[in-house]
């Protein structure tokens, strides 16, 4: 959806950047009733909300189409062009 909006707004002065973070350290897991998942997940995959926000703002400021914060998340994402045109690149 963000890619379609980005295309529609091209040249208008409005930009769209999709941010695709992996696991983020917030209170979400506790609120969702799955507390403790952080203890069962390798610490290297988790990022802070502040780090995600920094990557998002930097990506938007540089007119990036997609921002995938974290080396592990980037390594696990689909490669560009691996889907047919019109299909989502990110599930």
Short mmCIF file of C-alpha atoms in Angstrom, two decimals:
data_model
loop_
_atom_site.label_atom_id
_atom_site.label_comp_id
_atom_site.label_asym_id
_atom_site.label_seq_id
_atom_site.Cartn_x
_atom_site.Cartn_y
_atom_site.Cartn_z
CA UNK A 1 0.00 0.00 0.00
CA UNK A 2 2.77 2.43 0.84
CA UNK A 3 4.37 1.84 -2.55
CA UNK A 4 1.10 2.69 -4.31
CA UNK A 5 0.62 5.85 -2.26
CA UNK A 6 4.24 6.83 -2.84
CA UNK A 7 3.75 6.44 -6.59
CA UNK A 8 0.49 8.41 -6.59
CA UNK A 9 2.10 11.27 -4.65
CA UNK A 10 5.30 11.43 -6.73
CA UNK A 11 6.07 15.04 -7.61
CA UNK A 12 3.64 16.50 -5.06
CA UNK A 13 6.25 17.23 -2.40
CA UNK A 14 4.82 14.51 -0.15
CA UNK A 15 6.90 11.38 0.34
CA UNK A 16 6.06 7.97 1.78
CA UNK A 17 8.53 5.66 3.50
CA UNK A 18 7.51 2.19 4.70
CA UNK A 19 9.22 1.19 7.94
CA UNK A 20 9.49 -2.57 8.45
CA UNK A 21 11.01 -3.23 11.86
CA UNK A 22 11.58 -6.61 13.38
CA UNK A 23 10.96 -7.19 17.08
CA UNK A 24 10.87 -3.94 19.06
CA UNK A 25 11.39 -3.73 22.83
CA UNK A 26 8.12 -2.22 24.07
CA UNK A 27 5.35 -3.17 26.47
CA UNK A 28 3.41 -4.72 23.56
CA UNK A 29 4.19 -8.34 24.47
CA UNK A 30 2.94 -7.84 28.02
CA UNK A 31 -0.24 -6.08 26.86
CA UNK A 32 -0.82 -8.78 24.21
CA UNK A 33 -0.52 -11.46 26.88
CA UNK A 34 2.65 -13.03 25.52
CA UNK A 35 5.04 -11.70 28.13
CA UNK A 36 8.37 -13.43 28.39
CA UNK A 37 8.78 -13.84 24.65
CA UNK A 38 11.84 -11.59 24.90
CA UNK A 39 13.47 -14.19 27.13
CA UNK A 40 12.88 -16.91 24.53
CA UNK A 41 14.12 -14.83 21.59
CA UNK A 42 17.78 -14.02 20.93
CA UNK A 43 18.59 -10.53 22.16
CA UNK A 44 20.33 -9.62 18.90
CA UNK A 45 17.02 -9.50 17.01
CA UNK A 46 15.41 -6.94 19.35
CA UNK A 47 15.73 -3.19 18.77
CA UNK A 48 14.65 -0.27 20.91
CA UNK A 49 11.80 1.99 19.84
CA UNK A 50 14.29 4.87 19.85
CA UNK A 51 16.55 3.07 17.37
CA UNK A 52 13.60 2.25 15.11
CA UNK A 53 12.45 5.89 15.22
CA UNK A 54 15.96 7.12 14.35
CA UNK A 55 16.12 4.82 11.32
CA UNK A 56 12.60 5.82 10.25
CA UNK A 57 13.27 9.55 10.45
CA UNK A 58 16.60 9.17 8.63
CA UNK A 59 14.96 7.10 5.90
CA UNK A 60 12.13 9.60 5.44
CA UNK A 61 14.57 12.51 5.39
CA UNK A 62 16.50 10.75 2.62
CA UNK A 63 13.34 9.83 0.67
CA UNK A 64 13.90 6.09 1.02
CA UNK A 65 11.08 3.87 -0.23
CA UNK A 66 11.57 1.19 2.46
CA UNK A 67 13.50 1.18 5.73
CA UNK A 68 14.33 -2.17 7.34
CA UNK A 69 16.21 -1.40 10.57
CA UNK A 70 18.70 -3.95 11.85
CA UNK A 71 21.18 -6.15 10.03
CA UNK A 72 19.34 -9.36 10.94
CA UNK A 73 16.04 -7.98 9.64
CA UNK A 74 17.65 -6.81 6.39
CA UNK A 75 19.27 -10.23 5.91
CA UNK A 76 15.89 -11.97 6.28
CA UNK A 77 13.82 -9.74 4.00
CA UNK A 78 12.85 -10.77 0.48
CA UNK A 79 15.24 -9.57 -2.19
CA UNK A 80 14.07 -6.65 -4.36
CA UNK A 81 12.29 -7.85 -7.46
CA UNK A 82 11.54 -11.27 -5.97
CA UNK A 83 7.81 -10.70 -6.43
CA UNK A 84 5.74 -9.93 -9.48
CA UNK A 85 4.84 -6.27 -10.09
CA UNK A 86 1.84 -5.31 -8.02
CA UNK A 87 2.46 -7.95 -5.38
CA UNK A 88 3.59 -6.96 -1.91
CA UNK A 89 7.30 -7.39 -1.31
CA UNK A 90 6.68 -7.75 2.42
CA UNK A 91 4.09 -10.14 3.85
#
